[in-house]
Amino acid sequence: MSLIKTVDLQVLGDERGSLVSIESYKNISFEIKRVYYLFDTKSSVSRGFHAHKELKQLVVVVRGSCKFIVDDGLSQESIVLNDPSKGLLIESFLWREMHDFSDDCVIMVLASEHYDENDYIRNYDDFIKYVGSL
Ligand code: T46
């Protein structure tokens, strides 16, 4: 089974432009408790490098592009996100990295939980131990 789980978001466009609506339990399977967005990302840097114990997230690159790597401790897959009508679903216990941001990249993330630093596993060796003990 692929580690890359994408969600196709319906574009409600008309002559004025495009609109995408995301609703809990309609096009995503969890209640949205937090929204954050990343912008002014530098093409020379990478972000992420952590996993979450509980958090589920839907990631939408609303402008520009970037590469996501997801890793379950056994294998690694990547996807270039560059389409505001496609979401990447990242569930718990997946290591994620973000690379190759375009200059105009804007990433919106819908999260199932409030921010909690204790939910992060920020060390790859710890992550491997965690998934090995599940
Ligand atoms: C993820 C990827 C895709 C907060 O105070 N509240 C928040 O809601 C978030 C997300 C972050 N922060 C603080 C924690 C750090 O001091 O903002 C700073 C930057 O966060 P971080 O280094 O975790 O950023 P990224 O881009 O590496 O990771 C973020 C999310 O943290 C993470 O859950 O999956 O985006």
mmCIF file with all atom_site columns, C-alpha atoms and ligand atoms in Angstrom:
data_model
loop_
_atom_site.group_PDB
_atom_site.id
_atom_site.type_symbol
_atom_site.label_atom_id
_atom_site.label_alt_id
_atom_site.label_comp_id
_atom_site.label_asym_id
_atom_site.label_entity_id
_atom_site.label_seq_id
_atom_site.pdbx_PDB_ins_code
_atom_site.Cartn_x
_atom_site.Cartn_y
_atom_site.Cartn_z
_atom_site.occupancy
_atom_site.B_iso_or_equiv
_atom_site.pdbx_formal_charge
_atom_site.auth_seq_id
_atom_site.auth_comp_id
_atom_site.auth_asym_id
_atom_site.auth_atom_id
_atom_site.pdbx_PDB_model_num
ATOM   1   C CA  . MET A 1 1   ? 0.000   0.000  0.000   1.00 0.00 ? 1   MET A CA  1
ATOM   2   C CA  . SER A 1 2   ? 1.320   3.419  -0.953  1.00 0.00 ? 2   SER A CA  1
ATOM   3   C CA  . LEU A 1 3   ? 2.480   5.807  1.767   1.00 0.00 ? 3   LEU A CA  1
ATOM   4   C CA  . ILE A 1 4   ? 1.305   8.677  -0.429  1.00 0.00 ? 4   ILE A CA  1
ATOM   5   C CA  . LYS A 1 5   ? -2.391  9.257  0.153   1.00 0.00 ? 5   LYS A CA  1
ATOM   6   C CA  . THR A 1 6   ? -3.875  12.078 -1.862  1.00 0.00 ? 6   THR A CA  1
ATOM   7   C CA  . VAL A 1 7   ? -7.339  13.597 -1.766  1.00 0.00 ? 7   VAL A CA  1
ATOM   8   C CA  . ASP A 1 8   ? -8.853  15.146 -4.881  1.00 0.00 ? 8   ASP A CA  1
ATOM   9   C CA  . LEU A 1 9   ? -10.600 18.372 -3.935  1.00 0.00 ? 9   LEU A CA  1
ATOM   10  C CA  . GLN A 1 10  ? -13.456 19.552 -6.084  1.00 0.00 ? 10  GLN A CA  1
ATOM   11  C CA  . VAL A 1 11  ? -12.846 22.925 -7.728  1.00 0.00 ? 11  VAL A CA  1
ATOM   12  C CA  . LEU A 1 12  ? -15.992 25.024 -7.613  1.00 0.00 ? 12  LEU A CA  1
ATOM   13  C CA  . GLY A 1 13  ? -15.027 27.377 -10.389 1.00 0.00 ? 13  GLY A CA  1
ATOM   14  C CA  . ASP A 1 14  ? -16.987 29.880 -12.363 1.00 0.00 ? 14  ASP A CA  1
ATOM   15  C CA  . GLU A 1 15  ? -16.134 32.847 -14.596 1.00 0.00 ? 15  GLU A CA  1
ATOM   16  C CA  . ARG A 1 16  ? -14.848 34.751 -11.540 1.00 0.00 ? 16  ARG A CA  1
ATOM   17  C CA  . GLY A 1 17  ? -12.210 32.176 -10.642 1.00 0.00 ? 17  GLY A CA  1
ATOM   18  C CA  . SER A 1 18  ? -11.795 29.031 -8.588  1.00 0.00 ? 18  SER A CA  1
ATOM   19  C CA  . LEU A 1 19  ? -12.789 28.006 -5.082  1.00 0.00 ? 19  LEU A CA  1
ATOM   20  C CA  . VAL A 1 20  ? -12.103 24.859 -3.097  1.00 0.00 ? 20  VAL A CA  1
ATOM   21  C CA  . SER A 1 21  ? -14.009 24.012 0.078   1.00 0.00 ? 21  SER A CA  1
ATOM   22  C CA  . ILE A 1 22  ? -12.729 21.533 2.659   1.00 0.00 ? 22  ILE A CA  1
ATOM   23  C CA  . GLU A 1 23  ? -15.111 20.305 5.349   1.00 0.00 ? 23  GLU A CA  1
ATOM   24  C CA  . SER A 1 24  ? -14.552 17.919 8.232   1.00 0.00 ? 24  SER A CA  1
ATOM   25  C CA  . TYR A 1 25  ? -16.094 14.492 7.647   1.00 0.00 ? 25  TYR A CA  1
ATOM   26  C CA  . LYS A 1 26  ? -16.974 15.438 4.057   1.00 0.00 ? 26  LYS A CA  1
ATOM   27  C CA  . ASN A 1 27  ? -13.753 15.536 2.108   1.00 0.00 ? 27  ASN A CA  1
ATOM   28  C CA  . ILE A 1 28  ? -11.492 14.809 5.081   1.00 0.00 ? 28  ILE A CA  1
ATOM   29  C CA  . SER A 1 29  ? -12.022 12.154 7.722   1.00 0.00 ? 29  SER A CA  1
ATOM   30  C CA  . PHE A 1 30  ? -11.140 14.208 10.814  1.00 0.00 ? 30  PHE A CA  1
ATOM   31  C CA  . GLU A 1 31  ? -12.288 17.300 12.642  1.00 0.00 ? 31  GLU A CA  1
ATOM   32  C CA  . ILE A 1 32  ? -10.136 20.331 11.786  1.00 0.00 ? 32  ILE A CA  1
ATOM   33  C CA  . LYS A 1 33  ? -8.831  21.880 15.025  1.00 0.00 ? 33  LYS A CA  1
ATOM   34  C CA  . ARG A 1 34  ? -6.008  23.986 13.600  1.00 0.00 ? 34  ARG A CA  1
ATOM   35  C CA  . VAL A 1 35  ? -4.965  25.593 10.351  1.00 0.00 ? 35  VAL A CA  1
ATOM   36  C CA  . TYR A 1 36  ? -1.467  26.869 9.655   1.00 0.00 ? 36  TYR A CA  1
ATOM   37  C CA  . TYR A 1 37  ? 0.339   27.932 6.548   1.00 0.00 ? 37  TYR A CA  1
ATOM   38  C CA  . LEU A 1 38  ? 3.913   28.208 5.396   1.00 0.00 ? 38  LEU A CA  1
ATOM   39  C CA  . PHE A 1 39  ? 5.069   30.926 3.020   1.00 0.00 ? 39  PHE A CA  1
ATOM   40  C CA  . ASP A 1 40  ? 8.287   32.776 2.148   1.00 0.00 ? 40  ASP A CA  1
ATOM   41  C CA  . THR A 1 41  ? 9.858   29.333 2.209   1.00 0.00 ? 41  THR A CA  1
ATOM   42  C CA  . LYS A 1 42  ? 13.451  29.378 1.010   1.00 0.00 ? 42  LYS A CA  1
ATOM   43  C CA  . SER A 1 43  ? 14.306  27.114 -1.931  1.00 0.00 ? 43  SER A CA  1
ATOM   44  C CA  . SER A 1 44  ? 17.695  26.339 -0.371  1.00 0.00 ? 44  SER A CA  1
ATOM   45  C CA  . VAL A 1 45  ? 16.287  24.959 2.884   1.00 0.00 ? 45  VAL A CA  1
ATOM   46  C CA  . SER A 1 46  ? 14.295  21.894 3.822   1.00 0.00 ? 46  SER A CA  1
ATOM   47  C CA  . ARG A 1 47  ? 11.708  21.598 6.587   1.00 0.00 ? 47  ARG A CA  1
ATOM   48  C CA  . GLY A 1 48  ? 9.877   18.929 8.525   1.00 0.00 ? 48  GLY A CA  1
ATOM   49  C CA  . PHE A 1 49  ? 12.168  16.099 9.624   1.00 0.00 ? 49  PHE A CA  1
ATOM   50  C CA  . HIS A 1 50  ? 9.774   14.769 12.219  1.00 0.00 ? 50  HIS A CA  1
ATOM   51  C CA  . ALA A 1 51  ? 6.799   12.478 12.754  1.00 0.00 ? 51  ALA A CA  1
ATOM   52  C CA  . HIS A 1 52  ? 3.705   12.829 14.920  1.00 0.00 ? 52  HIS A CA  1
ATOM   53  C CA  . LYS A 1 53  ? 2.263   10.365 17.405  1.00 0.00 ? 53  LYS A CA  1
ATOM   54  C CA  . GLU A 1 54  ? -1.390  11.367 17.012  1.00 0.00 ? 54  GLU A CA  1
ATOM   55  C CA  . LEU A 1 55  ? -1.724  14.192 14.539  1.00 0.00 ? 55  LEU A CA  1
ATOM   56  C CA  . LYS A 1 56  ? -3.391  13.772 11.165  1.00 0.00 ? 56  LYS A CA  1
ATOM   57  C CA  . GLN A 1 57  ? -3.001  16.482 8.586   1.00 0.00 ? 57  GLN A CA  1
ATOM   58  C CA  . LEU A 1 58  ? -4.153  17.416 5.117   1.00 0.00 ? 58  LEU A CA  1
ATOM   59  C CA  . VAL A 1 59  ? -1.520  19.412 3.250   1.00 0.00 ? 59  VAL A CA  1
ATOM   60  C CA  . VAL A 1 60  ? -2.480  21.579 0.288   1.00 0.00 ? 60  VAL A CA  1
ATOM   61  C CA  . VAL A 1 61  ? 0.098   23.498 -1.720  1.00 0.00 ? 61  VAL A CA  1
ATOM   62  C CA  . VAL A 1 62  ? -2.145  26.376 -2.715  1.00 0.00 ? 62  VAL A CA  1
ATOM   63  C CA  . ARG A 1 63  ? 0.542   28.128 -4.780  1.00 0.00 ? 63  ARG A CA  1
ATOM   64  C CA  . GLY A 1 64  ? 3.841   27.012 -6.262  1.00 0.00 ? 64  GLY A CA  1
ATOM   65  C CA  . SER A 1 65  ? 5.346   23.636 -5.568  1.00 0.00 ? 65  SER A CA  1
ATOM   66  C CA  . CYS A 1 66  ? 7.377   21.599 -3.142  1.00 0.00 ? 66  CYS A CA  1
ATOM   67  C CA  . LYS A 1 67  ? 8.444   17.996 -2.683  1.00 0.00 ? 67  LYS A CA  1
ATOM   68  C CA  . PHE A 1 68  ? 7.188   15.950 0.274   1.00 0.00 ? 68  PHE A CA  1
ATOM   69  C CA  . ILE A 1 69  ? 8.925   12.797 1.435   1.00 0.00 ? 69  ILE A CA  1
ATOM   70  C CA  . VAL A 1 70  ? 7.019   10.414 3.698   1.00 0.00 ? 70  VAL A CA  1
ATOM   71  C CA  . ASP A 1 71  ? 8.649   7.500  5.449   1.00 0.00 ? 71  ASP A CA  1
ATOM   72  C CA  . ASP A 1 72  ? 7.088   4.804  7.649   1.00 0.00 ? 72  ASP A CA  1
ATOM   73  C CA  . GLY A 1 73  ? 10.432  3.483  8.890   1.00 0.00 ? 73  GLY A CA  1
ATOM   74  C CA  . LEU A 1 74  ? 10.475  0.715  6.298   1.00 0.00 ? 74  LEU A CA  1
ATOM   75  C CA  . SER A 1 75  ? 10.223  2.603  3.051   1.00 0.00 ? 75  SER A CA  1
ATOM   76  C CA  . GLN A 1 76  ? 10.140  6.116  1.725   1.00 0.00 ? 76  GLN A CA  1
ATOM   77  C CA  . GLU A 1 77  ? 8.041   7.724  -1.014  1.00 0.00 ? 77  GLU A CA  1
ATOM   78  C CA  . SER A 1 78  ? 7.929   11.218 -2.414  1.00 0.00 ? 78  SER A CA  1
ATOM   79  C CA  . ILE A 1 79  ? 5.484   13.439 -4.238  1.00 0.00 ? 79  ILE A CA  1
ATOM   80  C CA  . VAL A 1 80  ? 5.753   16.862 -5.805  1.00 0.00 ? 80  VAL A CA  1
ATOM   81  C CA  . LEU A 1 81  ? 2.723   18.899 -4.775  1.00 0.00 ? 81  LEU A CA  1
ATOM   82  C CA  . ASN A 1 82  ? 1.855   21.681 -7.198  1.00 0.00 ? 82  ASN A CA  1
ATOM   83  C CA  . ASP A 1 83  ? -1.922  21.569 -7.505  1.00 0.00 ? 83  ASP A CA  1
ATOM   84  C CA  . PRO A 1 84  ? -4.333  23.419 -5.161  1.00 0.00 ? 84  PRO A CA  1
ATOM   85  C CA  . SER A 1 85  ? -6.998  20.844 -5.910  1.00 0.00 ? 85  SER A CA  1
ATOM   86  C CA  . LYS A 1 86  ? -4.927  17.988 -4.492  1.00 0.00 ? 86  LYS A CA  1
ATOM   87  C CA  . GLY A 1 87  ? -4.358  17.353 -0.783  1.00 0.00 ? 87  GLY A CA  1
ATOM   88  C CA  . LEU A 1 88  ? -1.749  15.091 0.760   1.00 0.00 ? 88  LEU A CA  1
ATOM   89  C CA  . LEU A 1 89  ? -3.046  13.198 3.777   1.00 0.00 ? 89  LEU A CA  1
ATOM   90  C CA  . ILE A 1 90  ? -0.327  12.557 6.357   1.00 0.00 ? 90  ILE A CA  1
ATOM   91  C CA  . GLU A 1 91  ? -1.444  10.403 9.247   1.00 0.00 ? 91  GLU A CA  1
ATOM   92  C CA  . SER A 1 92  ? 0.390   9.553  12.467  1.00 0.00 ? 92  SER A CA  1
ATOM   93  C CA  . PHE A 1 93  ? 3.765   7.797  12.678  1.00 0.00 ? 93  PHE A CA  1
ATOM   94  C CA  . LEU A 1 94  ? 4.982   8.983  9.304   1.00 0.00 ? 94  LEU A CA  1
ATOM   95  C CA  . TRP A 1 95  ? 8.280   10.798 9.100   1.00 0.00 ? 95  TRP A CA  1
ATOM   96  C CA  . ARG A 1 96  ? 7.929   13.775 6.741   1.00 0.00 ? 96  ARG A CA  1
ATOM   97  C CA  . GLU A 1 97  ? 10.342  16.094 5.013   1.00 0.00 ? 97  GLU A CA  1
ATOM   98  C CA  . MET A 1 98  ? 9.727   19.048 2.720   1.00 0.00 ? 98  MET A CA  1
ATOM   99  C CA  . HIS A 1 99  ? 12.230  19.999 0.018   1.00 0.00 ? 99  HIS A CA  1
ATOM   100 C CA  . ASP A 1 100 ? 12.581  22.031 -3.185  1.00 0.00 ? 100 ASP A CA  1
ATOM   101 C CA  . PHE A 1 101 ? 10.223  24.882 -2.382  1.00 0.00 ? 101 PHE A CA  1
ATOM   102 C CA  . SER A 1 102 ? 9.453   27.136 -5.310  1.00 0.00 ? 102 SER A CA  1
ATOM   103 C CA  . ASP A 1 103 ? 9.898   30.834 -4.559  1.00 0.00 ? 103 ASP A CA  1
ATOM   104 C CA  . ASP A 1 104 ? 6.148   31.406 -4.615  1.00 0.00 ? 104 ASP A CA  1
ATOM   105 C CA  . CYS A 1 105 ? 5.264   28.314 -2.540  1.00 0.00 ? 105 CYS A CA  1
ATOM   106 C CA  . VAL A 1 106 ? 2.381   28.649 -0.077  1.00 0.00 ? 106 VAL A CA  1
ATOM   107 C CA  . ILE A 1 107 ? 1.391   25.542 1.896   1.00 0.00 ? 107 ILE A CA  1
ATOM   108 C CA  . MET A 1 108 ? -1.819  25.324 3.892   1.00 0.00 ? 108 MET A CA  1
ATOM   109 C CA  . VAL A 1 109 ? -2.130  22.564 6.486   1.00 0.00 ? 109 VAL A CA  1
ATOM   110 C CA  . LEU A 1 110 ? -5.354  21.439 8.134   1.00 0.00 ? 110 LEU A CA  1
ATOM   111 C CA  . ALA A 1 111 ? -4.634  19.606 11.369  1.00 0.00 ? 111 ALA A CA  1
ATOM   112 C CA  . SER A 1 112 ? -6.666  17.260 13.558  1.00 0.00 ? 112 SER A CA  1
ATOM   113 C CA  . GLU A 1 113 ? -5.187  18.545 16.849  1.00 0.00 ? 113 GLU A CA  1
ATOM   114 C CA  . HIS A 1 114 ? -4.064  21.739 18.482  1.00 0.00 ? 114 HIS A CA  1
ATOM   115 C CA  . TYR A 1 115 ? -0.336  22.427 18.477  1.00 0.00 ? 115 TYR A CA  1
ATOM   116 C CA  . ASP A 1 116 ? 1.478   20.176 20.956  1.00 0.00 ? 116 ASP A CA  1
ATOM   117 C CA  . GLU A 1 117 ? 5.259   19.876 20.896  1.00 0.00 ? 117 GLU A CA  1
ATOM   118 C CA  . ASN A 1 118 ? 4.943   16.603 22.901  1.00 0.00 ? 118 ASN A CA  1
ATOM   119 C CA  . ASP A 1 119 ? 3.287   15.011 19.885  1.00 0.00 ? 119 ASP A CA  1
ATOM   120 C CA  . TYR A 1 120 ? 6.425   15.482 17.782  1.00 0.00 ? 120 TYR A CA  1
ATOM   121 C CA  . ILE A 1 121 ? 9.158   12.888 17.268  1.00 0.00 ? 121 ILE A CA  1
ATOM   122 C CA  . ARG A 1 122 ? 11.987  15.036 15.964  1.00 0.00 ? 122 ARG A CA  1
ATOM   123 C CA  . ASN A 1 123 ? 14.804  12.494 15.997  1.00 0.00 ? 123 ASN A CA  1
ATOM   124 C CA  . TYR A 1 124 ? 14.891  9.833  13.261  1.00 0.00 ? 124 TYR A CA  1
ATOM   125 C CA  . ASP A 1 125 ? 16.430  7.141  15.497  1.00 0.00 ? 125 ASP A CA  1
ATOM   126 C CA  . ASP A 1 126 ? 13.677  7.721  18.084  1.00 0.00 ? 126 ASP A CA  1
ATOM   127 C CA  . PHE A 1 127 ? 11.116  7.468  15.267  1.00 0.00 ? 127 PHE A CA  1
ATOM   128 C CA  . ILE A 1 128 ? 12.518  4.087  14.197  1.00 0.00 ? 128 ILE A CA  1
ATOM   129 C CA  . LYS A 1 129 ? 12.333  2.873  17.822  1.00 0.00 ? 129 LYS A CA  1
ATOM   130 C CA  . TYR A 1 130 ? 8.735   4.099  18.132  1.00 0.00 ? 130 TYR A CA  1
ATOM   131 C CA  . VAL A 1 131 ? 7.498   2.408  14.975  1.00 0.00 ? 131 VAL A CA  1
ATOM   132 C CA  . GLY A 1 132 ? 9.409   -0.738 15.892  1.00 0.00 ? 132 GLY A CA  1
ATOM   133 C CA  . SER A 1 133 ? 7.552   -0.902 19.196  1.00 0.00 ? 133 SER A CA  1
ATOM   134 C CA  . LEU A 1 134 ? 4.049   -0.429 17.735  1.00 0.00 ? 134 LEU A CA  1
HETATM 135 C C1  . T46 B 2 .   ? 4.305   19.341 9.814   1.00 0.00 ? 1   T46 B C1  1
HETATM 136 C C2  . T46 B 2 .   ? 4.870   20.127 8.697   1.00 0.00 ? 1   T46 B C2  1
HETATM 137 C C3  . T46 B 2 .   ? 4.176   19.865 7.394   1.00 0.00 ? 1   T46 B C3  1
HETATM 138 C C4  . T46 B 2 .   ? 3.646   26.547 16.501  1.00 0.00 ? 1   T46 B C4  1
HETATM 139 O O1  . T46 B 2 .   ? 3.871   27.280 17.474  1.00 0.00 ? 1   T46 B O1  1
HETATM 140 N N1  . T46 B 2 .   ? 2.365   26.191 16.192  1.00 0.00 ? 1   T46 B N1  1
HETATM 141 C C5  . T46 B 2 .   ? 2.069   25.405 15.127  1.00 0.00 ? 1   T46 B C5  1
HETATM 142 O O2  . T46 B 2 .   ? 0.881   25.110 14.886  1.00 0.00 ? 1   T46 B O2  1
HETATM 143 C C6  . T46 B 2 .   ? 3.150   24.927 14.317  1.00 0.00 ? 1   T46 B C6  1
HETATM 144 C C7  . T46 B 2 .   ? 2.867   24.020 13.118  1.00 0.00 ? 1   T46 B C7  1
HETATM 145 C C8  . T46 B 2 .   ? 4.434   25.291 14.619  1.00 0.00 ? 1   T46 B C8  1
HETATM 146 N N2  . T46 B 2 .   ? 4.671   26.089 15.688  1.00 0.00 ? 1   T46 B N2  1
HETATM 147 C C9  . T46 B 2 .   ? 6.033   26.531 15.972  1.00 0.00 ? 1   T46 B C9  1
HETATM 148 C C10 . T46 B 2 .   ? 7.033   25.438 16.353  1.00 0.00 ? 1   T46 B C10 1
HETATM 149 C C11 . T46 B 2 .   ? 8.335   25.976 15.808  1.00 0.00 ? 1   T46 B C11 1
HETATM 150 O O3  . T46 B 2 .   ? 8.919   26.846 16.756  1.00 0.00 ? 1   T46 B O3  1
HETATM 151 O O4  . T46 B 2 .   ? 6.550   27.109 14.762  1.00 0.00 ? 1   T46 B O4  1
HETATM 152 C C12 . T46 B 2 .   ? 7.917   26.801 14.598  1.00 0.00 ? 1   T46 B C12 1
HETATM 153 C C13 . T46 B 2 .   ? 8.170   26.087 13.275  1.00 0.00 ? 1   T46 B C13 1
HETATM 154 O O5  . T46 B 2 .   ? 7.573   24.767 13.347  1.00 0.00 ? 1   T46 B O5  1
HETATM 155 P P1  . T46 B 2 .   ? 8.301   23.479 12.732  1.00 0.00 ? 1   T46 B P1  1
HETATM 156 O O6  . T46 B 2 .   ? 9.759   23.617 12.854  1.00 0.00 ? 1   T46 B O6  1
HETATM 157 O O7  . T46 B 2 .   ? 7.669   22.274 13.350  1.00 0.00 ? 1   T46 B O7  1
HETATM 158 O O8  . T46 B 2 .   ? 7.887   23.641 11.201  1.00 0.00 ? 1   T46 B O8  1
HETATM 159 P P2  . T46 B 2 .   ? 8.018   22.598 10.013  1.00 0.00 ? 1   T46 B P2  1
HETATM 160 O O9  . T46 B 2 .   ? 7.743   23.355 8.777   1.00 0.00 ? 1   T46 B O9  1
HETATM 161 O O10 . T46 B 2 .   ? 9.278   21.826 10.084  1.00 0.00 ? 1   T46 B O10 1
HETATM 162 O O11 . T46 B 2 .   ? 6.819   21.530 10.279  1.00 0.00 ? 1   T46 B O11 1
HETATM 163 C C14 . T46 B 2 .   ? 5.469   21.950 10.182  1.00 0.00 ? 1   T46 B C14 1
HETATM 164 C C15 . T46 B 2 .   ? 4.629   21.334 11.311  1.00 0.00 ? 1   T46 B C15 1
HETATM 165 O O12 . T46 B 2 .   ? 5.229   21.635 12.573  1.00 0.00 ? 1   T46 B O12 1
HETATM 166 C C16 . T46 B 2 .   ? 4.509   19.846 11.186  1.00 0.00 ? 1   T46 B C16 1
HETATM 167 O O13 . T46 B 2 .   ? 3.497   19.367 12.064  1.00 0.00 ? 1   T46 B O13 1
HETATM 168 O O14 . T46 B 2 .   ? 3.832   18.237 9.616   1.00 0.00 ? 1   T46 B O14 1
HETATM 169 O O15 . T46 B 2 .   ? 4.920   21.549 8.930   1.00 0.00 ? 1   T46 B O15 1
#
